[in-house]
Short mmCIF file of N, CA and C in Angstrom, two decimals:
data_model
loop_
_atom_site.label_atom_id
_atom_site.label_comp_id
_atom_site.label_asym_id
_atom_site.label_seq_id
_atom_site.Cartn_x
_atom_site.Cartn_y
_atom_site.Cartn_z
N MET A 206 114.99 183.76 -26.14
CA MET A 206 115.20 182.41 -26.58
C MET A 206 113.87 181.71 -26.69
N SER A 207 113.88 180.96 -27.69
CA SER A 207 112.62 180.25 -27.93
C SER A 207 112.65 178.93 -27.19
N PRO A 208 111.48 178.45 -26.90
CA PRO A 208 111.43 177.16 -26.18
C PRO A 208 112.03 176.03 -26.99
N GLY A 209 112.05 176.09 -28.29
CA GLY A 209 112.65 175.04 -29.12
C GLY A 209 114.15 174.95 -28.89
N TRP A 210 114.78 176.16 -28.84
CA TRP A 210 116.24 176.16 -28.60
C TRP A 210 116.54 175.69 -27.17
N LEU A 211 115.71 176.02 -26.30
CA LEU A 211 115.90 175.62 -24.91
C LEU A 211 115.77 174.10 -24.77
N ALA A 212 114.80 173.53 -25.44
CA ALA A 212 114.61 172.07 -25.40
C ALA A 212 115.77 171.38 -26.09
N ALA A 213 116.24 171.92 -27.19
CA ALA A 213 117.37 171.33 -27.91
C ALA A 213 118.63 171.40 -27.05
N GLY A 214 118.83 172.49 -26.36
CA GLY A 214 119.98 172.63 -25.46
C GLY A 214 119.90 171.64 -24.31
N ALA A 215 118.69 171.44 -23.80
CA ALA A 215 118.52 170.47 -22.70
C ALA A 215 118.80 169.06 -23.18
N VAL A 216 118.37 168.75 -24.40
CA VAL A 216 118.62 167.41 -24.95
C VAL A 216 120.11 167.22 -25.18
N VAL A 217 120.79 168.23 -25.70
CA VAL A 217 122.24 168.13 -25.91
C VAL A 217 122.95 167.99 -24.56
N LEU A 218 122.54 168.78 -23.60
CA LEU A 218 123.15 168.68 -22.27
C LEU A 218 122.90 167.30 -21.66
N LEU A 219 121.68 166.80 -21.83
CA LEU A 219 121.36 165.45 -21.33
C LEU A 219 122.19 164.40 -22.05
N ALA A 220 122.39 164.56 -23.33
CA ALA A 220 123.20 163.61 -24.11
C ALA A 220 124.65 163.66 -23.64
N LEU A 221 125.16 164.85 -23.32
CA LEU A 221 126.53 164.97 -22.82
C LEU A 221 126.67 164.31 -21.44
N VAL A 222 125.67 164.49 -20.58
CA VAL A 222 125.71 163.87 -19.25
C VAL A 222 125.68 162.35 -19.39
N VAL A 223 124.79 161.85 -20.27
CA VAL A 223 124.71 160.41 -20.48
C VAL A 223 126.01 159.88 -21.06
N LEU A 224 126.61 160.62 -21.99
CA LEU A 224 127.89 160.22 -22.59
C LEU A 224 128.98 160.21 -21.52
N PHE A 225 129.01 161.22 -20.65
CA PHE A 225 130.01 161.29 -19.58
C PHE A 225 129.84 160.11 -18.60
N VAL A 226 128.60 159.86 -18.21
CA VAL A 226 128.32 158.74 -17.29
C VAL A 226 128.68 157.42 -17.96
N GLY A 227 128.39 157.28 -19.23
CA GLY A 227 128.73 156.06 -19.97
C GLY A 227 130.23 155.83 -20.03
N ILE A 228 130.99 156.89 -20.27
CA ILE A 228 132.45 156.77 -20.32
C ILE A 228 132.98 156.37 -18.94
N LYS A 229 132.47 157.01 -17.88
CA LYS A 229 132.90 156.66 -16.52
C LYS A 229 132.54 155.20 -16.19
N ALA A 230 131.34 154.77 -16.57
CA ALA A 230 130.92 153.39 -16.31
C ALA A 230 131.81 152.41 -17.07
N ALA A 231 132.18 152.75 -18.30
CA ALA A 231 133.05 151.88 -19.10
C ALA A 231 134.42 151.77 -18.44
N ARG A 232 134.96 152.88 -17.97
CA ARG A 232 136.25 152.85 -17.28
C ARG A 232 136.15 152.01 -15.99
N PHE A 233 135.03 152.21 -15.24
CA PHE A 233 134.83 151.44 -14.02
C PHE A 233 134.81 149.94 -14.31
N PHE A 234 134.06 149.55 -15.34
CA PHE A 234 133.98 148.13 -15.67
C PHE A 234 135.32 147.58 -16.19
N ASP A 235 136.08 148.40 -16.91
CA ASP A 235 137.42 147.97 -17.35
C ASP A 235 138.32 147.73 -16.14
N GLU A 236 138.31 148.67 -15.18
CA GLU A 236 139.13 148.50 -13.97
C GLU A 236 138.66 147.30 -13.14
N ALA A 237 137.36 147.11 -13.06
CA ALA A 237 136.84 145.95 -12.32
C ALA A 237 137.28 144.65 -12.99
N THR A 238 137.26 144.61 -14.30
CA THR A 238 137.71 143.42 -15.03
C THR A 238 139.18 143.16 -14.78
N LYS A 239 140.01 144.22 -14.81
CA LYS A 239 141.44 144.06 -14.53
C LYS A 239 141.67 143.57 -13.11
N ALA A 240 140.93 144.11 -12.16
CA ALA A 240 141.09 143.69 -10.76
C ALA A 240 140.70 142.22 -10.59
N MET A 241 139.65 141.80 -11.26
CA MET A 241 139.23 140.40 -11.16
C MET A 241 140.27 139.47 -11.80
N GLN A 242 140.86 139.91 -12.90
CA GLN A 242 141.90 139.09 -13.53
C GLN A 242 143.12 138.96 -12.61
N LYS A 243 143.51 140.06 -11.98
CA LYS A 243 144.65 140.01 -11.04
C LYS A 243 144.33 139.11 -9.85
N ALA A 244 143.11 139.23 -9.35
CA ALA A 244 142.72 138.38 -8.23
C ALA A 244 142.75 136.91 -8.62
N GLN A 245 142.29 136.62 -9.83
CA GLN A 245 142.31 135.23 -10.29
C GLN A 245 143.74 134.73 -10.46
N GLN A 246 144.61 135.56 -10.98
CA GLN A 246 146.01 135.17 -11.15
C GLN A 246 146.67 134.93 -9.79
N ASN A 247 146.31 135.71 -8.79
CA ASN A 247 146.92 135.55 -7.46
C ASN A 247 146.32 134.39 -6.68
N THR A 248 145.09 134.02 -6.97
CA THR A 248 144.48 132.93 -6.22
C THR A 248 144.81 131.56 -6.79
N ASP A 249 145.19 131.48 -8.05
CA ASP A 249 145.53 130.17 -8.63
C ASP A 249 146.67 129.50 -7.87
N PRO A 250 147.79 130.17 -7.59
CA PRO A 250 148.84 129.51 -6.80
C PRO A 250 148.38 129.15 -5.39
N LEU A 251 147.52 129.98 -4.82
CA LEU A 251 147.00 129.70 -3.49
C LEU A 251 146.19 128.41 -3.49
N PHE A 252 145.35 128.23 -4.49
CA PHE A 252 144.56 127.00 -4.58
C PHE A 252 145.44 125.78 -4.84
N VAL A 253 146.48 125.95 -5.64
CA VAL A 253 147.39 124.84 -5.90
C VAL A 253 148.09 124.42 -4.61
N GLU A 254 148.56 125.40 -3.82
CA GLU A 254 149.22 125.08 -2.55
C GLU A 254 148.25 124.47 -1.55
N ALA A 255 147.03 124.95 -1.53
CA ALA A 255 146.02 124.37 -0.63
C ALA A 255 145.74 122.93 -1.02
N ASN A 256 145.67 122.65 -2.30
CA ASN A 256 145.45 121.28 -2.77
C ASN A 256 146.61 120.38 -2.38
N THR A 257 147.84 120.88 -2.51
CA THR A 257 149.02 120.10 -2.11
C THR A 257 149.01 119.83 -0.61
N THR A 258 148.66 120.84 0.16
CA THR A 258 148.59 120.68 1.62
C THR A 258 147.55 119.64 2.01
N LEU A 259 146.39 119.68 1.38
CA LEU A 259 145.35 118.70 1.67
C LEU A 259 145.79 117.29 1.29
N THR A 260 146.55 117.17 0.22
CA THR A 260 147.06 115.85 -0.16
C THR A 260 148.00 115.31 0.91
N HIS A 261 148.88 116.18 1.42
CA HIS A 261 149.80 115.75 2.48
C HIS A 261 149.05 115.40 3.76
N VAL A 262 148.04 116.18 4.10
CA VAL A 262 147.24 115.90 5.29
C VAL A 262 146.53 114.55 5.16
N ASN A 263 145.99 114.28 3.98
CA ASN A 263 145.32 112.99 3.77
C ASN A 263 146.30 111.83 3.90
N THR A 264 147.53 112.02 3.41
CA THR A 264 148.55 110.97 3.54
C THR A 264 148.85 110.71 5.01
N GLN A 265 149.01 111.79 5.79
CA GLN A 265 149.30 111.63 7.21
C GLN A 265 148.12 110.98 7.94
N LEU A 266 146.90 111.33 7.57
CA LEU A 266 145.72 110.72 8.20
C LEU A 266 145.65 109.22 7.90
N GLU A 267 146.04 108.83 6.69
CA GLU A 267 146.08 107.40 6.38
C GLU A 267 147.11 106.69 7.25
N ARG A 268 148.24 107.34 7.48
CA ARG A 268 149.25 106.74 8.36
C ARG A 268 148.72 106.62 9.79
N VAL A 269 148.04 107.64 10.26
CA VAL A 269 147.48 107.60 11.61
C VAL A 269 146.43 106.49 11.71
N ASP A 270 145.64 106.31 10.65
CA ASP A 270 144.67 105.22 10.64
C ASP A 270 145.36 103.87 10.75
N GLY A 271 146.49 103.71 10.05
CA GLY A 271 147.26 102.46 10.15
C GLY A 271 147.79 102.24 11.55
N ILE A 272 148.31 103.30 12.15
CA ILE A 272 148.84 103.19 13.51
C ILE A 272 147.72 102.84 14.49
N THR A 273 146.56 103.46 14.31
CA THR A 273 145.42 103.18 15.18
C THR A 273 144.97 101.72 15.03
N ALA A 274 144.95 101.22 13.82
CA ALA A 274 144.56 99.83 13.60
C ALA A 274 145.56 98.89 14.27
N ASN A 275 146.85 99.20 14.16
CA ASN A 275 147.87 98.36 14.81
C ASN A 275 147.72 98.42 16.33
N ALA A 276 147.46 99.61 16.87
CA ALA A 276 147.28 99.73 18.32
C ALA A 276 146.05 98.94 18.77
N ARG A 277 145.00 98.94 17.97
CA ARG A 277 143.80 98.18 18.31
C ARG A 277 144.12 96.68 18.32
N ALA A 278 144.91 96.23 17.35
CA ALA A 278 145.28 94.81 17.31
C ALA A 278 146.13 94.44 18.51
N VAL A 279 147.08 95.31 18.87
CA VAL A 279 147.94 95.03 20.03
C VAL A 279 147.10 95.00 21.31
N THR A 280 146.16 95.90 21.43
CA THR A 280 145.29 95.92 22.61
C THR A 280 144.47 94.63 22.71
N GLY A 281 143.97 94.16 21.59
CA GLY A 281 143.24 92.89 21.58
C GLY A 281 144.12 91.73 21.99
N ASN A 282 145.35 91.72 21.49
CA ASN A 282 146.28 90.65 21.84
C ASN A 282 146.62 90.68 23.33
N VAL A 283 146.86 91.87 23.87
CA VAL A 283 147.18 91.99 25.30
C VAL A 283 145.99 91.55 26.14
N SER A 284 144.79 91.91 25.71
CA SER A 284 143.59 91.50 26.44
C SER A 284 143.45 89.98 26.44
N ALA A 285 143.68 89.36 25.29
CA ALA A 285 143.59 87.90 25.22
C ALA A 285 144.66 87.25 26.08
N LEU A 286 145.88 87.79 26.06
CA LEU A 286 146.96 87.24 26.87
C LEU A 286 146.66 87.39 28.36
N THR A 287 146.10 88.52 28.75
CA THR A 287 145.73 88.73 30.15
C THR A 287 144.65 87.75 30.59
N SER A 288 143.67 87.55 29.73
CA SER A 288 142.61 86.59 30.05
C SER A 288 143.17 85.18 30.18
N LEU A 289 144.08 84.81 29.30
CA LEU A 289 144.71 83.49 29.35
C LEU A 289 145.52 83.34 30.63
N PHE A 290 146.29 84.35 30.98
CA PHE A 290 147.10 84.30 32.20
C PHE A 290 146.20 84.18 33.43
N THR A 291 145.13 84.96 33.46
CA THR A 291 144.21 84.90 34.60
C THR A 291 143.55 83.54 34.69
N ALA A 292 143.19 82.96 33.57
CA ALA A 292 142.51 81.67 33.58
C ALA A 292 143.44 80.54 34.02
N THR A 293 144.70 80.60 33.57
CA THR A 293 145.60 79.48 33.87
C THR A 293 146.33 79.65 35.20
N LEU A 294 146.81 80.83 35.50
CA LEU A 294 147.62 81.01 36.69
C LEU A 294 146.93 81.82 37.78
N GLY A 295 145.85 82.47 37.47
CA GLY A 295 145.18 83.32 38.44
C GLY A 295 144.65 82.54 39.63
N GLY A 296 143.96 81.45 39.38
CA GLY A 296 143.40 80.64 40.47
C GLY A 296 144.47 80.09 41.40
N PRO A 297 145.48 79.41 40.87
CA PRO A 297 146.53 78.90 41.74
C PRO A 297 147.29 79.99 42.48
N LEU A 298 147.50 81.14 41.85
CA LEU A 298 148.19 82.24 42.53
C LEU A 298 147.36 82.78 43.69
N VAL A 299 146.06 82.86 43.50
CA VAL A 299 145.20 83.34 44.58
C VAL A 299 145.22 82.34 45.73
N LYS A 300 145.18 81.06 45.40
CA LYS A 300 145.23 80.04 46.44
C LYS A 300 146.57 80.06 47.18
N ALA A 301 147.66 80.25 46.45
CA ALA A 301 148.97 80.31 47.08
C ALA A 301 149.08 81.53 47.98
N ALA A 302 148.53 82.65 47.54
CA ALA A 302 148.57 83.86 48.35
C ALA A 302 147.75 83.67 49.62
N ALA A 303 146.59 83.04 49.48
CA ALA A 303 145.76 82.80 50.66
C ALA A 303 146.46 81.85 51.63
N LEU A 304 147.13 80.83 51.10
CA LEU A 304 147.86 79.88 51.94
C LEU A 304 149.00 80.58 52.68
N SER A 305 149.77 81.39 51.96
CA SER A 305 150.89 82.09 52.61
C SER A 305 150.38 83.06 53.66
N TYR A 306 149.25 83.72 53.40
CA TYR A 306 148.67 84.63 54.38
C TYR A 306 148.25 83.86 55.63
N GLY A 307 147.60 82.73 55.42
CA GLY A 307 147.17 81.91 56.56
C GLY A 307 148.33 81.39 57.37
N VAL A 308 149.38 80.92 56.67
CA VAL A 308 150.56 80.41 57.36
C VAL A 308 151.23 81.52 58.17
N SER A 309 151.35 82.72 57.57
CA SER A 309 152.00 83.82 58.28
C SER A 309 151.18 84.23 59.51
N LYS A 310 149.86 84.23 59.41
CA LYS A 310 149.03 84.54 60.57
C LYS A 310 149.20 83.49 61.66
N ALA A 311 149.27 82.22 61.26
CA ALA A 311 149.43 81.15 62.25
C ALA A 311 150.79 81.24 62.94
N VAL A 312 151.85 81.54 62.17
CA VAL A 312 153.19 81.67 62.74
C VAL A 312 153.23 82.83 63.71
N LYS A 313 152.63 83.96 63.35
CA LYS A 313 152.60 85.11 64.25
C LYS A 313 151.83 84.79 65.53
N ALA A 314 150.74 84.07 65.39
CA ALA A 314 149.95 83.71 66.57
C ALA A 314 150.74 82.78 67.49
N ARG A 315 151.47 81.83 66.92
CA ARG A 315 152.27 80.91 67.74
C ARG A 315 153.41 81.66 68.42
N ARG A 316 154.04 82.58 67.71
CA ARG A 316 155.11 83.36 68.33
C ARG A 316 154.58 84.21 69.47
N LYS A 317 153.44 84.81 69.28
CA LYS A 317 152.85 85.64 70.31
C LYS A 317 152.46 84.78 71.52
N ALA A 318 151.95 83.60 71.25
CA ALA A 318 151.58 82.69 72.35
C ALA A 318 152.82 82.20 73.09
N ALA A 319 153.93 82.00 72.35
CA ALA A 319 155.16 81.55 72.99
C ALA A 319 155.76 82.66 73.86
N GLU A 320 155.58 83.90 73.48
CA GLU A 320 156.10 85.02 74.24
C GLU A 320 155.28 85.27 75.51
N GLN A 321 154.04 84.93 75.52
CA GLN A 321 153.16 85.16 76.66
C GLN A 321 152.60 83.81 77.14
N PRO A 322 153.37 83.07 77.94
CA PRO A 322 152.87 81.77 78.40
C PRO A 322 151.72 81.96 79.39
N ASN A 323 150.90 80.98 79.48
CA ASN A 323 149.75 80.95 80.39
C ASN A 323 148.83 82.15 80.19
N LYS A 324 148.66 82.52 79.01
CA LYS A 324 147.82 83.67 78.69
C LYS A 324 146.36 83.38 79.06
N HIS A 325 145.94 82.17 78.83
CA HIS A 325 144.54 81.83 79.03
C HIS A 325 144.26 81.22 80.40
N THR A 326 145.19 81.26 81.32
CA THR A 326 144.97 80.66 82.63
C THR A 326 144.11 81.54 83.51
N LYS A 327 144.11 82.82 83.29
CA LYS A 327 143.31 83.73 84.10
C LYS A 327 141.98 83.98 83.40
N ARG A 328 141.18 82.98 83.37
CA ARG A 328 139.90 83.14 82.71
C ARG A 328 138.87 83.71 83.67
N ARG A 329 138.03 84.49 83.15
CA ARG A 329 136.93 85.03 83.93
C ARG A 329 135.85 83.96 84.07
N PRO A 330 135.16 83.96 85.17
CA PRO A 330 134.10 82.98 85.30
C PRO A 330 132.97 83.32 84.33
N ARG A 331 132.28 82.32 83.92
CA ARG A 331 131.18 82.50 82.99
C ARG A 331 130.03 83.20 83.68
N ARG A 332 129.25 83.83 82.96
CA ARG A 332 128.09 84.50 83.52
C ARG A 332 127.09 83.46 84.00
N GLY A 333 126.56 83.69 85.11
CA GLY A 333 125.57 82.77 85.65
C GLY A 333 126.18 81.61 86.41
N ALA A 334 127.48 81.41 86.26
CA ALA A 334 128.14 80.32 86.97
C ALA A 334 128.73 80.86 88.26
N ARG A 335 128.76 80.00 89.35
CA ARG A 335 129.30 80.47 90.62
C ARG A 335 130.56 79.83 90.94
#
């Protein structure tokens, strides 16, 4: 065999290998394109449902914001009412409680003194006194 025929055979063989690889690559890219189209078709409903879910979540968050604002207003009103009650009735109530405590202590002391007559008659002599 001459080197010319050998080179021509190698070129033909190389052309067949390149043709085979090209056909396989074309099939691979066709399958990849089909897979991407299927993935896109399957993800469209998923994105639509995710968008719907986010819309519902945002609606609920707006409701929670409204509830929080109302709770903040109620807390402010309760705080103002407590301050008003403390300012108007707190002082007299404290004085009345102190008076009742003092009266009860005095009554207990008188009862105890009435139960033990002449309690203070046995006094000890003062220090330094004879």
